[in-house]
Amino acid sequence: CPHWRRRWRLAPTRRFDRLASDACCSSPPCDLADDLLLSLAMALPQNILVATDFGGPADVALDYAVELAKRLGASLTVLHAYTIPVYAFPDGGMISTPTLAAELATRGQSALDAAVARHRNAGVPIKALLREGVVWEEIVRTAEQEGAGLIVMGTHGRTGLSHALLGSVAEKVVRTAKRPVLTIPPPA
């Protein structure tokens, strides 16, 4: 095919090249092969959002996302979203102190900085974000704002009563996100 060199730059692996060669006609212009390769190249995420709660499954998901970003040449955004607990009393009063909110933000930021620092030398552009709000909503909102092509998050693997009582942030993100979500199960 006369478009060999152009296709090779877009699809350097043999699998994609074989796919393009099969789709290619022998007469120029080779629009079918070019469209196929362009759609494959555009489908790869340029920015990956990783949600973390600093637990074991989240650490595994972050390690996985760093390797994935390295292979895809993508950047990484690490997000920690948290909710400020509000305490309710029988008379209808609810409290949450400013001191508690400041302490949560400070501890969250220092843990986030430590998680990102572990991967600074991985050869992947990485940035950290801290958001306060409903956790699953903040993950979906941040993915939209940052233009993330993929959301990666760990799962705790809860089932039954614990899942019903505690809910699943990952499940809510999968159901509401308008972009692909990759969930990483807890280590065996």
mmCIF file of C-alpha atoms in Angstrom:
data_model
loop_
_atom_site.group_PDB
_atom_site.id
_atom_site.type_symbol
_atom_site.label_atom_id
_atom_site.label_comp_id
_atom_site.label_asym_id
_atom_site.label_seq_id
_atom_site.Cartn_x
_atom_site.Cartn_y
_atom_site.Cartn_z
ATOM 1 C CA CYS A 1 0.000 0.000 0.000
ATOM 2 C CA PRO A 2 1.334 3.494 -0.771
ATOM 3 C CA HIS A 3 0.351 4.692 2.723
ATOM 4 C CA TRP A 4 2.667 2.277 4.551
ATOM 5 C CA ARG A 5 4.873 4.913 6.187
ATOM 6 C CA ARG A 6 1.971 7.080 7.328
ATOM 7 C CA ARG A 7 0.132 4.082 8.805
ATOM 8 C CA TRP A 8 3.251 2.874 10.585
ATOM 9 C CA ARG A 9 3.647 6.190 12.429
ATOM 10 C CA LEU A 10 0.044 6.032 13.659
ATOM 11 C CA ALA A 11 0.081 2.337 14.520
ATOM 12 C CA PRO A 12 3.541 1.075 15.456
ATOM 13 C CA THR A 13 2.464 -2.380 16.656
ATOM 14 C CA ARG A 14 2.246 -5.304 14.306
ATOM 15 C CA ARG A 15 -1.321 -6.069 15.394
ATOM 16 C CA PHE A 16 -2.589 -2.635 14.309
ATOM 17 C CA ASP A 17 -0.499 -2.720 11.150
ATOM 18 C CA ARG A 18 -1.960 -6.094 10.200
ATOM 19 C CA LEU A 19 -5.438 -4.709 10.895
ATOM 20 C CA ALA A 20 -4.737 -1.717 8.673
ATOM 21 C CA SER A 21 -3.258 -3.860 5.898
ATOM 22 C CA ASP A 22 -6.331 -6.096 5.913
ATOM 23 C CA ALA A 23 -8.629 -3.083 5.690
ATOM 24 C CA CYS A 24 -6.522 -1.376 3.066
ATOM 25 C CA CYS A 25 -7.397 -1.369 -0.578
ATOM 26 C CA SER A 26 -4.722 -1.414 -3.215
ATOM 27 C CA SER A 27 -5.746 1.858 -4.848
ATOM 28 C CA PRO A 28 -5.005 5.249 -3.306
ATOM 29 C CA PRO A 29 -6.379 7.022 -1.397
ATOM 30 C CA CYS A 30 -6.632 4.468 1.349
ATOM 31 C CA ASP A 31 -9.383 6.186 3.384
ATOM 32 C CA LEU A 32 -10.666 3.053 5.098
ATOM 33 C CA ALA A 33 -7.287 2.203 6.629
ATOM 34 C CA ASP A 34 -6.585 5.823 7.576
ATOM 35 C CA ASP A 35 -9.980 6.176 9.272
ATOM 36 C CA LEU A 36 -9.488 2.919 11.141
ATOM 37 C CA LEU A 37 -6.052 3.899 12.425
ATOM 38 C CA LEU A 38 -7.142 7.410 13.334
ATOM 39 C CA SER A 39 -10.058 6.069 15.380
ATOM 40 C CA LEU A 40 -7.727 3.634 17.162
ATOM 41 C CA ALA A 41 -5.242 6.402 17.944
ATOM 42 C CA MET A 42 -7.959 8.774 19.153
ATOM 43 C CA ALA A 43 -9.519 6.151 21.434
ATOM 44 C CA LEU A 44 -6.440 5.996 23.667
ATOM 45 C CA PRO A 45 -6.658 8.273 26.717
ATOM 46 C CA GLN A 46 -4.284 11.221 26.889
ATOM 47 C CA ASN A 47 -5.092 11.900 30.555
ATOM 48 C CA ILE A 48 -5.952 9.257 33.151
ATOM 49 C CA LEU A 49 -7.746 10.168 36.368
ATOM 50 C CA VAL A 50 -6.963 7.956 39.364
ATOM 51 C CA ALA A 51 -9.209 8.229 42.413
ATOM 52 C CA THR A 52 -7.592 7.316 45.720
ATOM 53 C CA ASP A 53 -8.653 6.898 49.328
ATOM 54 C CA PHE A 54 -5.100 5.836 50.266
ATOM 55 C CA GLY A 55 -6.185 2.254 51.031
ATOM 56 C CA GLY A 56 -4.591 -0.937 49.696
ATOM 57 C CA PRO A 57 -6.856 -1.297 46.625
ATOM 58 C CA ALA A 58 -6.337 2.375 45.744
ATOM 59 C CA ASP A 59 -2.554 1.956 45.929
ATOM 60 C CA VAL A 60 -2.757 -1.023 43.571
ATOM 61 C CA ALA A 61 -4.944 1.024 41.201
ATOM 62 C CA LEU A 62 -2.457 3.929 41.291
ATOM 63 C CA ASP A 63 0.468 1.616 40.496
ATOM 64 C CA TYR A 64 -1.531 0.097 37.630
ATOM 65 C CA ALA A 65 -2.494 3.543 36.275
ATOM 66 C CA VAL A 66 1.123 4.728 36.352
ATOM 67 C CA GLU A 67 2.215 1.734 34.260
ATOM 68 C CA LEU A 68 -0.716 2.206 31.882
ATOM 69 C CA ALA A 69 0.023 5.926 31.465
ATOM 70 C CA LYS A 70 3.673 5.139 30.815
ATOM 71 C CA ARG A 71 2.793 2.681 28.035
ATOM 72 C CA LEU A 72 0.203 4.995 26.475
ATOM 73 C CA GLY A 73 2.229 8.181 26.826
ATOM 74 C CA ALA A 74 -0.595 9.710 28.859
ATOM 75 C CA SER A 75 -0.542 12.099 31.799
ATOM 76 C CA LEU A 76 -1.934 11.191 35.192
ATOM 77 C CA THR A 77 -4.209 13.110 37.558
ATOM 78 C CA VAL A 78 -4.459 11.679 41.074
ATOM 79 C CA LEU A 79 -7.607 12.735 42.930
ATOM 80 C CA HIS A 80 -8.525 12.387 46.579
ATOM 81 C CA ALA A 81 -12.125 13.363 47.256
ATOM 82 C CA TYR A 82 -13.514 13.397 50.768
ATOM 83 C CA THR A 83 -16.725 14.263 52.578
ATOM 84 C CA ILE A 84 -16.722 16.262 55.799
ATOM 85 C CA PRO A 85 -18.689 14.284 58.367
ATOM 86 C CA VAL A 86 -21.717 16.043 59.810
ATOM 87 C CA TYR A 87 -23.020 14.974 63.188
ATOM 88 C CA ALA A 88 -26.785 15.115 63.737
ATOM 89 C CA PHE A 89 -28.593 15.389 67.064
ATOM 90 C CA PRO A 90 -32.150 14.306 67.936
ATOM 91 C CA ASP A 91 -33.326 17.927 68.190
ATOM 92 C CA GLY A 92 -32.420 18.461 64.526
ATOM 93 C CA GLY A 93 -29.132 20.259 65.090
ATOM 94 C CA MET A 94 -26.173 19.314 62.915
ATOM 95 C CA ILE A 95 -22.556 20.266 63.432
ATOM 96 C CA SER A 96 -19.275 20.116 61.608
ATOM 97 C CA THR A 97 -16.492 22.228 63.001
ATOM 98 C CA PRO A 98 -14.179 24.370 60.871
ATOM 99 C CA THR A 99 -11.266 22.825 62.745
ATOM 100 C CA LEU A 100 -12.325 19.353 61.602
ATOM 101 C CA ALA A 101 -12.683 20.541 57.996
ATOM 102 C CA ALA A 102 -9.225 22.133 58.049
ATOM 103 C CA GLU A 103 -7.673 19.029 59.611
ATOM 104 C CA LEU A 104 -9.236 16.748 56.980
ATOM 105 C CA ALA A 105 -7.974 18.985 54.178
ATOM 106 C CA THR A 106 -4.457 19.162 55.642
ATOM 107 C CA ARG A 107 -4.172 15.427 56.213
ATOM 108 C CA GLY A 108 -5.706 14.645 52.827
ATOM 109 C CA GLN A 109 -3.266 16.937 51.025
ATOM 110 C CA SER A 110 -0.218 15.515 52.817
ATOM 111 C CA ALA A 111 -1.301 11.918 52.071
ATOM 112 C CA LEU A 112 -1.976 12.892 48.440
ATOM 113 C CA ASP A 113 1.437 14.533 48.118
ATOM 114 C CA ALA A 114 3.088 11.394 49.538
ATOM 115 C CA ALA A 115 1.205 9.132 47.096
ATOM 116 C CA VAL A 116 2.221 11.304 44.138
ATOM 117 C CA ALA A 117 5.836 11.602 45.351
ATOM 118 C CA ARG A 118 6.179 7.801 45.208
ATOM 119 C CA HIS A 119 5.638 7.983 41.438
ATOM 120 C CA ARG A 120 7.371 11.265 40.504
ATOM 121 C CA ASN A 121 10.306 9.447 38.863
ATOM 122 C CA ALA A 122 8.123 7.086 36.830
ATOM 123 C CA GLY A 123 8.472 9.191 33.679
ATOM 124 C CA VAL A 124 4.789 10.166 33.624
ATOM 125 C CA PRO A 125 3.465 13.724 33.996
ATOM 126 C CA ILE A 126 1.487 13.572 37.243
ATOM 127 C CA LYS A 127 -0.533 16.090 39.218
ATOM 128 C CA ALA A 128 -2.549 15.892 42.432
ATOM 129 C CA LEU A 129 -6.015 17.266 43.164
ATOM 130 C CA LEU A 130 -7.934 17.415 46.442
ATOM 131 C CA ARG A 131 -11.714 17.897 46.364
ATOM 132 C CA GLU A 132 -14.325 18.139 49.118
ATOM 133 C CA GLY A 133 -17.860 16.896 48.434
ATOM 134 C CA VAL A 134 -19.785 13.728 47.715
ATOM 135 C CA VAL A 135 -16.959 11.419 46.692
ATOM 136 C CA TRP A 136 -18.450 9.741 43.616
ATOM 137 C CA GLU A 137 -19.837 13.046 42.314
ATOM 138 C CA GLU A 138 -16.443 14.721 42.717
ATOM 139 C CA ILE A 139 -14.724 11.896 40.807
ATOM 140 C CA VAL A 140 -17.140 12.183 37.884
ATOM 141 C CA ARG A 141 -17.030 16.011 37.920
ATOM 142 C CA THR A 142 -13.237 16.119 38.046
ATOM 143 C CA ALA A 143 -12.952 13.635 35.177
ATOM 144 C CA GLU A 144 -15.111 15.969 33.077
ATOM 145 C CA GLN A 145 -13.212 19.110 34.137
ATOM 146 C CA GLU A 146 -9.772 17.587 33.566
ATOM 147 C CA GLY A 147 -10.724 15.965 30.253
ATOM 148 C CA ALA A 148 -9.762 12.523 31.489
ATOM 149 C CA GLY A 149 -10.104 9.815 28.869
ATOM 150 C CA LEU A 150 -10.181 7.085 31.531
ATOM 151 C CA ILE A 151 -10.992 6.827 35.233
ATOM 152 C CA VAL A 152 -9.033 4.214 37.229
ATOM 153 C CA MET A 153 -10.040 3.248 40.748
ATOM 154 C CA GLY A 154 -9.622 0.416 43.185
ATOM 155 C CA THR A 155 -12.509 -1.563 44.624
ATOM 156 C CA HIS A 156 -12.783 -2.998 48.103
ATOM 157 C CA GLY A 157 -14.694 -6.039 46.889
ATOM 158 C CA ARG A 158 -17.494 -5.681 49.437
ATOM 159 C CA THR A 159 -20.606 -7.764 48.930
ATOM 160 C CA GLY A 160 -23.792 -8.476 50.813
ATOM 161 C CA LEU A 161 -24.672 -6.436 53.896
ATOM 162 C CA SER A 162 -21.448 -4.411 54.017
ATOM 163 C CA HIS A 163 -21.997 -3.375 50.383
ATOM 164 C CA ALA A 164 -25.617 -2.464 51.109
ATOM 165 C CA LEU A 165 -24.711 -0.435 54.210
ATOM 166 C CA LEU A 166 -21.544 1.268 52.984
ATOM 167 C CA GLY A 167 -22.432 1.527 49.302
ATOM 168 C CA SER A 168 -19.880 1.450 46.544
ATOM 169 C CA VAL A 169 -18.207 4.581 45.242
ATOM 170 C CA ALA A 170 -16.818 2.597 42.288
ATOM 171 C CA GLU A 171 -20.274 1.329 41.373
ATOM 172 C CA LYS A 172 -21.747 4.838 41.407
ATOM 173 C CA VAL A 173 -18.885 6.149 39.281
ATOM 174 C CA VAL A 174 -19.306 3.315 36.762
ATOM 175 C CA ARG A 175 -23.043 4.016 36.542
ATOM 176 C CA THR A 176 -22.793 7.799 36.146
ATOM 177 C CA ALA A 177 -19.498 8.563 34.381
ATOM 178 C CA LYS A 178 -19.593 9.495 30.721
ATOM 179 C CA ARG A 179 -16.122 8.059 30.143
ATOM 180 C CA PRO A 180 -14.596 4.605 30.537
ATOM 181 C CA VAL A 181 -13.944 3.423 34.102
ATOM 182 C CA LEU A 182 -11.366 0.756 34.917
ATOM 183 C CA THR A 183 -11.842 -0.849 38.321
ATOM 184 C CA ILE A 184 -8.982 -2.736 39.921
ATOM 185 C CA PRO A 185 -9.966 -5.452 42.422
ATOM 186 C CA PRO A 186 -8.223 -5.787 45.780
ATOM 187 C CA PRO A 187 -5.050 -7.865 45.836
ATOM 188 C CA ALA A 188 -5.680 -11.551 46.462
#
